[in-house]
Short mmCIF file of C-alpha atoms in Angstrom, two decimals:
data_model
loop_
_atom_site.label_atom_id
_atom_site.label_comp_id
_atom_site.label_asym_id
_atom_site.label_seq_id
_atom_site.Cartn_x
_atom_site.Cartn_y
_atom_site.Cartn_z
CA UNK U 5 -59.48 -41.00 -27.89
CA UNK U 6 -59.40 -44.62 -26.91
CA UNK U 7 -56.02 -46.26 -26.78
CA UNK U 8 -55.52 -49.04 -29.31
CA UNK U 9 -55.17 -52.28 -27.44
CA UNK U 10 -52.38 -54.68 -28.37
CA UNK U 11 -53.98 -57.48 -26.37
CA UNK U 12 -56.75 -58.19 -28.83
CA UNK U 13 -57.67 -61.83 -28.97
CA UNK U 14 -57.36 -63.69 -32.30
CA UNK U 15 -60.48 -63.75 -34.45
CA UNK U 16 -59.93 -67.43 -35.16
CA UNK U 17 -59.12 -70.28 -32.83
CA UNK U 18 -56.39 -72.18 -34.69
CA UNK U 19 -54.39 -74.61 -32.56
CA UNK U 20 -50.84 -73.36 -31.93
CA UNK U 21 -49.28 -76.33 -33.71
CA UNK U 22 -51.27 -75.53 -36.90
CA UNK U 23 -50.60 -71.80 -36.98
CA UNK U 24 -48.58 -70.53 -39.94
CA UNK U 25 -45.68 -68.33 -38.93
CA UNK U 26 -45.02 -65.07 -40.74
CA UNK U 27 -41.92 -62.97 -40.18
CA UNK U 28 -42.03 -59.17 -40.29
CA UNK U 29 -38.83 -57.16 -40.65
CA UNK U 30 -39.42 -53.79 -39.00
CA UNK U 31 -41.27 -52.70 -35.87
CA UNK U 32 -42.63 -49.37 -37.13
CA UNK U 33 -46.28 -48.34 -37.31
CA UNK U 34 -47.14 -50.40 -40.39
CA UNK U 35 -45.21 -53.48 -39.25
CA UNK U 36 -46.92 -53.44 -35.84
CA UNK U 37 -50.38 -52.87 -37.35
CA UNK U 38 -49.95 -55.65 -39.90
CA UNK U 39 -48.62 -57.99 -37.22
CA UNK U 40 -51.61 -57.24 -34.98
CA UNK U 41 -54.03 -57.95 -37.83
CA UNK U 42 -52.28 -61.25 -38.59
CA UNK U 43 -52.41 -62.36 -34.97
CA UNK U 44 -56.14 -61.56 -34.89
CA UNK U 45 -56.58 -63.77 -37.97
CA UNK U 46 -54.76 -66.73 -36.43
CA UNK U 47 -51.17 -66.32 -37.67
CA UNK U 48 -48.09 -66.68 -35.54
CA UNK U 49 -45.95 -63.55 -35.97
CA UNK U 50 -42.26 -63.06 -35.29
CA UNK U 51 -40.66 -59.63 -35.70
CA UNK U 52 -37.14 -58.99 -36.88
CA UNK U 53 -35.49 -55.91 -35.37
CA UNK U 54 -32.07 -54.28 -35.14
CA UNK U 55 -32.57 -53.91 -31.38
CA UNK U 56 -34.88 -56.69 -30.19
CA UNK U 57 -34.56 -55.70 -26.54
CA UNK U 58 -35.58 -52.09 -27.19
CA UNK U 59 -38.63 -52.91 -29.31
CA UNK U 60 -41.87 -51.95 -27.60
CA UNK U 61 -45.59 -51.52 -28.36
CA UNK U 62 -45.61 -54.84 -30.20
CA UNK U 63 -48.81 -56.91 -30.29
CA UNK U 64 -49.24 -59.31 -27.42
CA UNK U 65 -48.19 -62.83 -28.43
CA UNK U 66 -45.67 -61.72 -31.04
CA UNK U 67 -42.03 -62.73 -30.73
CA UNK U 68 -39.19 -60.30 -31.50
CA UNK U 69 -35.71 -61.46 -32.51
CA UNK U 70 -32.76 -60.25 -34.51
CA UNK U 71 -33.09 -60.27 -38.29
CA UNK U 72 -31.15 -63.49 -38.85
CA UNK U 73 -32.93 -65.43 -36.09
CA UNK U 74 -36.36 -64.15 -37.13
CA UNK U 75 -35.77 -65.05 -40.80
CA UNK U 76 -35.15 -68.69 -39.84
CA UNK U 77 -38.61 -68.93 -38.26
CA UNK U 78 -40.60 -68.54 -41.48
CA UNK U 79 -40.28 -68.78 -45.25
CA UNK U 80 -42.53 -65.71 -45.73
CA UNK U 81 -40.90 -62.47 -44.65
CA UNK U 82 -42.64 -59.09 -44.91
CA UNK U 83 -40.09 -56.31 -45.44
CA UNK U 84 -41.62 -53.37 -43.55
CA UNK U 85 -38.55 -51.14 -43.63
CA UNK U 86 -37.64 -48.18 -45.82
CA UNK U 87 -35.65 -48.62 -49.00
CA UNK U 88 -32.77 -46.65 -47.45
CA UNK U 89 -32.23 -49.57 -45.02
CA UNK U 90 -32.39 -52.40 -47.57
CA UNK U 91 -28.59 -52.66 -47.56
CA UNK U 92 -28.70 -54.55 -44.26
CA UNK U 93 -30.37 -57.44 -46.11
CA UNK U 94 -27.25 -58.14 -48.17
CA UNK U 95 -25.61 -59.69 -45.09
CA UNK U 96 -28.58 -62.10 -44.89
CA UNK U 97 -28.41 -63.30 -48.49
CA UNK U 98 -27.82 -66.94 -47.58
CA UNK U 99 -30.48 -66.94 -44.87
CA UNK U 100 -33.04 -65.38 -47.23
CA UNK U 101 -32.28 -67.66 -50.17
CA UNK U 102 -35.46 -69.35 -51.41
CA UNK U 103 -37.69 -67.39 -49.06
CA UNK U 104 -40.61 -65.18 -50.07
CA UNK U 105 -39.88 -61.50 -49.41
CA UNK U 106 -42.96 -59.27 -49.47
CA UNK U 107 -42.06 -55.65 -50.22
CA UNK U 108 -44.61 -53.23 -48.73
CA UNK U 109 -42.67 -50.00 -49.16
CA UNK U 110 -43.74 -46.74 -50.80
CA UNK U 111 -41.82 -43.69 -51.95
CA UNK U 112 -42.21 -39.99 -51.18
CA UNK U 113 -42.80 -39.01 -54.80
CA UNK U 114 -43.58 -40.63 -58.16
CA UNK U 115 -40.56 -42.00 -60.07
CA UNK U 116 -38.25 -41.23 -57.16
CA UNK U 117 -35.82 -43.97 -58.24
CA UNK U 118 -34.91 -45.46 -61.62
CA UNK U 119 -36.35 -48.83 -60.62
CA UNK U 120 -39.11 -49.85 -58.25
CA UNK U 121 -38.32 -50.72 -54.63
CA UNK U 122 -39.33 -54.32 -55.27
CA UNK U 123 -36.97 -54.62 -58.26
CA UNK U 124 -34.18 -53.03 -56.22
CA UNK U 125 -34.83 -55.58 -53.46
CA UNK U 126 -34.62 -58.38 -56.04
CA UNK U 127 -31.19 -57.09 -57.09
CA UNK U 128 -29.92 -57.01 -53.50
CA UNK U 129 -31.20 -60.48 -52.62
CA UNK U 130 -31.07 -62.45 -55.91
CA UNK U 131 -31.81 -65.80 -54.29
CA UNK U 132 -35.15 -64.70 -52.77
CA UNK U 133 -38.65 -64.68 -54.31
CA UNK U 134 -39.85 -61.07 -54.33
CA UNK U 135 -43.54 -60.18 -54.17
CA UNK U 136 -44.97 -56.65 -54.03
CA UNK U 137 -48.08 -56.27 -51.84
CA UNK U 138 -49.80 -54.36 -49.01
CA UNK U 139 -48.41 -50.94 -50.01
CA UNK U 140 -51.92 -49.60 -50.75
CA UNK U 141 -53.15 -50.34 -47.20
CA UNK U 142 -52.48 -47.83 -44.40
CA UNK U 143 -51.49 -48.65 -40.83
CA UNK U 144 -54.52 -46.74 -39.56
CA UNK U 145 -56.90 -48.82 -41.71
CA UNK U 146 -55.37 -52.05 -40.41
CA UNK U 147 -55.74 -50.92 -36.79
CA UNK U 148 -59.21 -49.39 -36.99
CA UNK U 149 -60.70 -51.93 -39.37
CA UNK U 150 -61.98 -49.14 -41.65
CA UNK U 151 -61.09 -50.97 -44.83
CA UNK U 152 -64.15 -50.27 -46.97
CA UNK U 153 -62.35 -47.65 -49.06
CA UNK U 154 -59.01 -49.48 -49.20
CA UNK U 155 -59.79 -53.18 -49.24
CA UNK U 156 -58.02 -53.95 -52.50
CA UNK U 157 -54.41 -55.12 -52.33
CA UNK U 158 -52.38 -55.08 -55.54
CA UNK U 159 -49.99 -58.03 -55.80
CA UNK U 160 -47.26 -58.67 -58.35
CA UNK U 161 -44.26 -60.99 -58.61
CA UNK U 162 -42.38 -63.24 -61.00
CA UNK U 163 -43.04 -66.50 -59.12
CA UNK U 164 -46.67 -67.62 -59.36
CA UNK U 165 -46.54 -69.91 -56.32
CA UNK U 166 -45.03 -67.16 -54.16
CA UNK U 167 -47.74 -64.75 -55.32
CA UNK U 168 -50.43 -67.28 -54.53
CA UNK U 169 -49.20 -67.75 -50.96
CA UNK U 170 -49.17 -63.99 -50.40
CA UNK U 171 -52.65 -63.67 -51.91
CA UNK U 172 -53.86 -66.38 -49.51
CA UNK U 173 -52.62 -64.25 -46.61
CA UNK U 174 -54.36 -61.20 -48.07
CA UNK U 175 -57.66 -63.09 -48.22
CA UNK U 176 -57.19 -64.41 -44.68
CA UNK U 177 -56.94 -60.79 -43.49
CA UNK U 178 -60.32 -59.97 -45.04
CA UNK U 179 -58.82 -58.05 -47.97
CA UNK U 180 -59.18 -58.49 -51.72
CA UNK U 181 -56.00 -59.39 -53.67
CA UNK U 182 -55.65 -58.22 -57.27
CA UNK U 183 -52.97 -59.96 -59.33
CA UNK U 184 -51.17 -57.32 -61.39
CA UNK U 185 -48.76 -59.68 -63.12
CA UNK U 186 -44.96 -59.75 -62.99
CA UNK U 187 -42.63 -57.63 -60.91
CA UNK U 188 -42.50 -55.10 -63.74
CA UNK U 189 -45.85 -53.82 -62.43
CA UNK U 190 -44.26 -52.85 -59.11
CA UNK U 191 -43.47 -49.32 -60.33
CA UNK U 192 -47.11 -48.66 -61.17
CA UNK U 193 -48.28 -50.19 -57.89
CA UNK U 194 -45.85 -48.02 -55.90
CA UNK U 195 -47.03 -44.90 -57.74
CA UNK U 196 -50.70 -45.63 -57.02
CA UNK U 197 -50.80 -44.40 -53.37
CA UNK U 198 -48.98 -41.21 -54.39
CA UNK U 199 -51.61 -40.14 -56.90
CA UNK U 200 -53.97 -37.53 -55.50
CA UNK U 201 -57.39 -37.94 -57.12
CA UNK U 202 -55.95 -38.84 -60.56
CA UNK U 203 -59.37 -38.99 -62.25
CA UNK U 204 -60.53 -35.76 -60.56
CA UNK U 205 -57.87 -33.39 -61.89
CA UNK U 206 -59.54 -32.57 -65.20
CA UNK U 207 -63.04 -32.22 -63.63
CA UNK U 208 -61.69 -29.98 -60.85
CA UNK U 209 -59.68 -27.77 -63.20
CA UNK U 210 -62.48 -27.50 -65.73
CA UNK U 211 -65.04 -26.71 -63.02
CA UNK U 212 -62.78 -24.10 -61.42
CA UNK U 213 -62.09 -22.37 -64.76
CA UNK U 214 -65.79 -22.45 -65.63
CA UNK U 215 -66.83 -20.95 -62.27
CA UNK U 216 -64.18 -18.23 -62.42
CA UNK U 217 -65.24 -17.28 -65.95
CA UNK U 218 -68.93 -17.18 -65.01
CA UNK U 219 -68.24 -15.20 -61.84
CA UNK U 220 -66.18 -12.58 -63.69
CA UNK U 221 -68.82 -12.45 -66.44
CA UNK U 222 -71.61 -11.82 -63.92
CA UNK U 223 -69.55 -9.24 -62.03
CA UNK U 224 -69.02 -7.30 -65.25
CA UNK U 225 -72.74 -7.35 -66.05
CA UNK U 226 -74.27 -6.93 -62.60
CA UNK U 227 -71.68 -4.91 -60.67
CA UNK U 228 -69.31 -3.02 -62.94
CA UNK U 229 -71.88 -2.04 -65.59
CA UNK U 230 -74.36 -0.43 -63.12
CA UNK U 231 -71.53 1.42 -61.42
CA UNK U 232 -70.10 2.82 -64.67
CA UNK U 233 -73.42 3.78 -66.25
CA UNK U 234 -75.64 4.54 -63.25
CA UNK U 235 -73.18 5.10 -60.40
CA UNK U 236 -74.95 2.40 -58.35
CA UNK U 237 -73.09 0.20 -55.88
CA UNK U 238 -74.18 -3.38 -56.42
CA UNK U 239 -71.13 -5.05 -54.92
CA UNK U 240 -73.37 -6.77 -52.34
CA UNK U 241 -74.59 -9.03 -55.16
CA UNK U 242 -71.22 -10.78 -55.13
CA UNK U 243 -72.14 -12.56 -51.87
CA UNK U 244 -75.39 -14.33 -52.81
CA UNK U 245 -76.94 -13.21 -56.09
CA UNK U 246 -73.97 -13.85 -58.35
CA UNK U 247 -73.02 -17.23 -56.77
CA UNK U 248 -76.66 -18.25 -57.17
CA UNK U 249 -76.27 -17.55 -60.88
CA UNK U 250 -72.87 -19.20 -61.23
CA UNK U 251 -73.73 -22.48 -59.48
CA UNK U 252 -76.82 -23.47 -61.51
CA UNK U 253 -75.11 -22.49 -64.77
CA UNK U 254 -72.07 -24.55 -63.82
CA UNK U 255 -74.28 -27.49 -62.78
CA UNK U 256 -76.22 -27.51 -66.06
CA UNK U 257 -73.10 -27.02 -68.17
CA UNK U 258 -71.22 -29.82 -66.42
CA UNK U 259 -74.22 -32.14 -66.74
CA UNK U 260 -74.23 -31.48 -70.48
CA UNK U 261 -70.46 -32.01 -70.59
CA UNK U 262 -71.04 -35.47 -69.10
CA UNK U 263 -73.08 -36.51 -72.15
CA UNK U 264 -71.21 -34.50 -74.79
CA UNK U 265 -68.34 -37.03 -75.26
CA UNK U 266 -70.90 -39.78 -75.86
CA UNK U 267 -72.46 -37.94 -78.80
CA UNK U 268 -69.00 -37.01 -80.12
CA UNK U 269 -68.01 -40.70 -80.00
CA UNK U 270 -71.20 -41.63 -81.87
CA UNK U 271 -70.47 -39.04 -84.56
CA UNK U 272 -66.93 -40.36 -84.97
CA UNK U 273 -68.16 -43.94 -85.29
CA UNK U 274 -70.67 -42.90 -87.92
CA UNK U 275 -67.99 -40.95 -89.78
CA UNK U 276 -65.46 -43.80 -89.64
CA UNK U 277 -68.06 -46.48 -90.28
CA UNK U 278 -66.52 -48.78 -87.66
CA UNK U 279 -66.19 -49.26 -83.94
CA UNK U 280 -62.73 -50.81 -84.26
CA UNK U 281 -60.88 -47.50 -84.47
CA UNK U 282 -59.43 -45.98 -81.34
CA UNK U 283 -60.84 -42.70 -80.10
CA UNK U 284 -58.43 -39.79 -79.57
CA UNK U 285 -56.71 -39.81 -76.17
CA UNK U 286 -58.44 -36.63 -75.06
CA UNK U 287 -61.84 -38.18 -75.77
CA UNK U 288 -60.92 -41.40 -73.95
CA UNK U 289 -59.81 -39.43 -70.88
CA UNK U 290 -62.92 -37.25 -71.07
CA UNK U 291 -65.20 -40.28 -71.10
CA UNK U 292 -63.39 -41.80 -68.12
CA UNK U 293 -63.99 -38.60 -66.12
CA UNK U 294 -67.74 -38.43 -66.72
CA UNK U 295 -68.64 -39.77 -63.28
CA UNK U 296 -66.50 -37.16 -61.54
CA UNK U 297 -67.92 -34.38 -63.72
CA UNK U 298 -71.44 -35.51 -62.86
CA UNK U 299 -70.76 -35.57 -59.11
CA UNK U 300 -69.28 -32.06 -59.20
CA UNK U 301 -72.32 -30.91 -61.16
CA UNK U 302 -74.56 -32.42 -58.49
CA UNK U 303 -72.59 -30.52 -55.85
CA UNK U 304 -73.21 -27.24 -57.68
CA UNK U 305 -76.91 -28.12 -57.95
CA UNK U 306 -77.04 -28.61 -54.16
CA UNK U 307 -75.39 -25.22 -53.65
CA UNK U 308 -77.98 -23.64 -55.96
CA UNK U 309 -80.80 -25.16 -53.89
CA UNK U 310 -79.27 -23.93 -50.62
CA UNK U 311 -78.68 -20.41 -51.94
CA UNK U 312 -82.24 -20.31 -53.30
CA UNK U 313 -83.59 -21.13 -49.84
CA UNK U 314 -81.71 -18.09 -48.50
CA UNK U 315 -83.50 -15.66 -50.81
CA UNK U 316 -86.49 -14.88 -48.52
CA UNK U 317 -84.26 -13.92 -45.57
CA UNK U 318 -81.90 -11.64 -47.52
CA UNK U 319 -81.95 -8.00 -46.47
CA UNK U 320 -82.15 -6.81 -50.07
CA UNK U 321 -85.20 -8.98 -50.80
CA UNK U 322 -86.96 -7.97 -47.58
CA UNK U 323 -86.20 -4.31 -48.31
CA UNK U 324 -87.59 -4.50 -51.84
CA UNK U 325 -90.70 -6.35 -50.69
CA UNK U 326 -91.36 -3.89 -47.87
CA UNK U 327 -90.73 -0.88 -50.10
CA UNK U 328 -92.97 -2.28 -52.84
CA UNK U 329 -95.78 -2.96 -50.35
CA UNK U 330 -95.53 0.53 -48.88
CA UNK U 331 -95.56 2.10 -52.35
CA UNK U 332 -98.69 0.17 -53.28
CA UNK U 333 -100.39 1.16 -50.04
CA UNK U 334 -99.62 4.85 -50.54
CA UNK U 335 -100.62 4.91 -54.20
CA UNK U 336 -103.58 2.62 -53.55
CA UNK U 337 -102.73 0.50 -56.55
CA UNK U 338 -103.03 -3.23 -56.90
CA UNK U 339 -101.37 -5.56 -59.41
CA UNK U 340 -103.92 -7.81 -61.11
CA UNK U 341 -103.33 -11.55 -60.98
CA UNK U 342 -101.80 -12.96 -64.16
CA UNK U 343 -102.61 -16.57 -64.99
CA UNK U 344 -99.85 -16.70 -67.61
CA UNK U 345 -97.20 -15.55 -65.12
CA UNK U 346 -98.53 -18.02 -62.56
CA UNK U 347 -98.21 -20.85 -65.09
CA UNK U 348 -94.68 -19.83 -65.99
CA UNK U 349 -93.67 -19.52 -62.34
CA UNK U 350 -95.14 -22.86 -61.30
CA UNK U 351 -93.76 -24.62 -64.37
CA UNK U 352 -90.32 -23.16 -63.69
CA UNK U 353 -90.38 -24.37 -60.08
CA UNK U 354 -91.84 -27.78 -60.96
CA UNK U 355 -89.24 -28.47 -63.65
CA UNK U 356 -86.50 -27.40 -61.25
CA UNK U 357 -87.72 -29.76 -58.51
CA UNK U 358 -88.07 -32.70 -60.91
CA UNK U 359 -84.69 -32.00 -62.50
CA UNK U 360 -83.00 -31.86 -59.10
CA UNK U 361 -84.73 -35.09 -58.02
CA UNK U 362 -83.43 -37.02 -61.02
CA UNK U 363 -80.05 -35.33 -60.59
CA UNK U 364 -79.84 -36.74 -57.06
CA UNK U 365 -81.00 -40.13 -58.33
CA UNK U 366 -78.13 -40.16 -60.84
CA UNK U 367 -75.68 -39.32 -58.06
CA UNK U 368 -77.00 -42.08 -55.79
CA UNK U 369 -76.76 -44.76 -58.49
CA UNK U 370 -73.14 -43.81 -59.14
CA UNK U 371 -72.18 -44.82 -55.60
CA UNK U 372 -70.36 -48.18 -55.52
CA UNK U 373 -72.69 -49.56 -52.84
CA UNK U 374 -75.66 -48.94 -55.16
CA UNK U 375 -74.14 -49.62 -58.58
CA UNK U 376 -72.87 -53.01 -57.36
CA UNK U 377 -76.42 -54.29 -56.76
CA UNK U 378 -77.81 -53.42 -60.19
CA UNK U 379 -76.98 -55.16 -63.43
CA UNK U 380 -75.42 -53.48 -66.44
CA UNK U 381 -78.76 -52.89 -68.22
CA UNK U 382 -80.31 -51.24 -65.16
CA UNK U 383 -77.26 -49.05 -64.58
CA UNK U 384 -77.18 -48.00 -68.24
CA UNK U 385 -80.89 -47.19 -68.15
CA UNK U 386 -80.49 -44.88 -65.15
CA UNK U 387 -77.28 -43.21 -66.29
CA UNK U 388 -78.32 -42.84 -69.94
CA UNK U 389 -82.10 -42.63 -70.27
CA UNK U 390 -82.78 -40.89 -66.96
CA UNK U 391 -79.63 -38.85 -67.43
CA UNK U 392 -80.92 -37.34 -70.65
CA UNK U 393 -84.32 -36.82 -69.00
CA UNK U 394 -82.55 -34.87 -66.25
CA UNK U 395 -80.73 -32.78 -68.85
CA UNK U 396 -84.02 -32.05 -70.64
CA UNK U 397 -85.77 -31.03 -67.40
CA UNK U 398 -82.94 -28.78 -66.25
CA UNK U 399 -82.64 -27.17 -69.69
CA UNK U 400 -86.39 -26.54 -69.79
CA UNK U 401 -86.13 -25.09 -66.28
CA UNK U 402 -83.60 -22.56 -67.56
CA UNK U 403 -85.57 -21.80 -70.74
CA UNK U 404 -88.72 -20.98 -68.79
CA UNK U 405 -86.67 -18.85 -66.38
CA UNK U 406 -85.55 -16.73 -69.33
CA UNK U 407 -89.04 -16.55 -70.82
CA UNK U 408 -89.41 -13.77 -73.37
CA UNK U 409 -86.36 -11.95 -72.02
CA UNK U 410 -84.23 -13.69 -74.66
CA UNK U 411 -85.50 -11.20 -77.22
CA UNK U 412 -85.28 -8.03 -75.13
CA UNK U 413 -82.49 -5.63 -76.24
CA UNK U 414 -82.49 -4.21 -72.71
CA UNK U 415 -81.07 -7.51 -71.40
CA UNK U 416 -77.79 -6.81 -73.22
CA UNK U 417 -75.17 -4.96 -71.24
CA UNK U 418 -72.11 -3.95 -73.20
CA UNK U 419 -73.43 -6.38 -75.83
CA UNK U 420 -73.18 -9.19 -73.29
CA UNK U 421 -76.28 -11.42 -72.96
CA UNK U 422 -77.62 -12.63 -69.65
CA UNK U 423 -75.59 -15.38 -68.00
CA UNK U 424 -78.39 -17.95 -68.18
CA UNK U 425 -78.20 -17.78 -71.99
CA UNK U 426 -74.62 -19.06 -71.74
CA UNK U 427 -75.93 -22.01 -69.71
CA UNK U 428 -78.07 -23.14 -72.66
CA UNK U 429 -75.34 -23.33 -75.30
CA UNK U 430 -73.83 -26.75 -74.51
CA UNK U 431 -77.04 -28.45 -73.21
CA UNK U 432 -79.07 -27.42 -76.27
CA UNK U 433 -76.25 -28.52 -78.57
CA UNK U 434 -76.08 -31.94 -76.90
CA UNK U 435 -79.86 -32.41 -76.98
CA UNK U 436 -80.14 -31.41 -80.65
CA UNK U 437 -77.34 -33.80 -81.67
CA UNK U 438 -78.84 -36.57 -79.53
CA UNK U 439 -82.23 -36.02 -81.16
CA UNK U 440 -80.61 -36.48 -84.58
CA UNK U 441 -78.78 -39.62 -83.41
CA UNK U 442 -81.99 -41.28 -82.19
CA UNK U 443 -83.74 -40.79 -85.52
CA UNK U 444 -84.48 -44.29 -86.92
CA UNK U 445 -82.38 -43.86 -90.03
CA UNK U 446 -79.33 -42.74 -88.02
CA UNK U 447 -79.86 -44.97 -84.99
CA UNK U 448 -80.15 -48.09 -87.17
CA UNK U 449 -76.76 -47.45 -88.78
CA UNK U 450 -75.13 -46.62 -85.46
CA UNK U 451 -76.53 -49.80 -83.88
CA UNK U 452 -75.16 -51.92 -86.74
CA UNK U 453 -71.72 -50.34 -86.33
CA UNK U 454 -71.72 -51.05 -82.59
CA UNK U 455 -72.68 -54.67 -83.33
CA UNK U 456 -69.57 -55.12 -85.44
CA UNK U 457 -70.66 -53.99 -88.90
CA UNK U 458 -68.03 -52.01 -90.83
CA UNK U 459 -68.54 -49.81 -93.84
CA UNK U 460 -66.55 -50.89 -96.92
CA UNK U 461 -65.56 -54.16 -95.25
CA UNK U 462 -65.78 -57.66 -96.67
CA UNK U 463 -66.70 -59.06 -93.27
CA UNK U 464 -69.73 -56.81 -92.81
CA UNK U 465 -72.30 -59.49 -93.62
CA UNK U 466 -70.64 -62.13 -91.46
CA UNK U 467 -70.46 -59.65 -88.59
CA UNK U 468 -74.16 -59.00 -88.81
CA UNK U 469 -74.80 -62.75 -88.78
CA UNK U 470 -72.91 -63.07 -85.52
CA UNK U 471 -69.84 -64.74 -87.03
CA UNK U 472 -67.44 -62.15 -85.62
CA UNK U 473 -66.76 -61.19 -82.06
CA UNK U 474 -68.94 -58.53 -80.54
#
């Protein structure tokens, strides 16, 4: 691993007499990394430390002084020390009066203290202007320059001019400031880095529960049932065969779950006769998680493709093929070619390939680098129109796979139908409801509601004429 150099030259060539000086309290990892980045962008940096003589590994060109001396060098001071050490700032109250203090601290857990660190700092140093910023950026990202996934910097504070100066520094560092309002937003900003995939929890839990249910269901049908009734050991199916049933069922079900809240919302709007009524919280959260559900579904589809490619090299498949060939050779029998079976097989494979292609296309367009270069209409076309086309193709793929086996009593084991029948419940329900919603008589009413028309409202006509907000 290459050693990070602290002798990096500034990225800009600002004359020394025009350089703005920024003070940083604290010489830890984040303070040093932020100081290095500021020096590279043309700022003059002075560090404040409890032991200036013992401070090491600081960026070349930075000055290190005691807290009081360093604070007198600049009117913008970045507090890069832990909350536990904020008490030392009380002795500097007069020195810090009127200065901008930028709190960059985070906590170890959500709601660790009654008030946010920034609000606590404002109580300790009442004469200073407190701004919360930089807590969503890591020291490693500042050093390595890998800021694509963490370029946004949330900023909040009660003084607009102080916030603006901090936001100017954020922009100068190549980052994107987002004004979050007053210092009351500091608690939410400090909680943000502590949240582990907040929008992925429901998709992960739902997917895990779905996969566990399907796996147990398939084990009961394909492993336990043959052992109880025929004394056959089919436990080897748990390695490849059963996962290759679980993954496509989970993928198709999750894809349908992505579009299910949309049709539920449409039904509610038709029932209420207005779009100005808030959806239930569970439906709002469900709709916000649709992207994550779709990406997990795409992951299961990829696993299904990979497991399918393993089928020809499985021992069980090679054994069955060899045994079948030997039996035919000994009995001198030949199976006649069936055009109907060939059509079903090719159609099944073709629909699967097309469905997977559009599935991948949906996943690609959901990436920020792609979605940012298309307009809203194009994005909606891909995610909605092509999304439903993908759902239709994948559902048809499963229907043809089942063929006429839906009606065979022999497919039931302990009155349990085949697993692929379970995969069709939610997708077929979504597609049937969607078909009803796109009927002209229903779609016309739904479109009017979404344009502002309200049933049993005196402002309905004016809304349709564009006299109300859309």
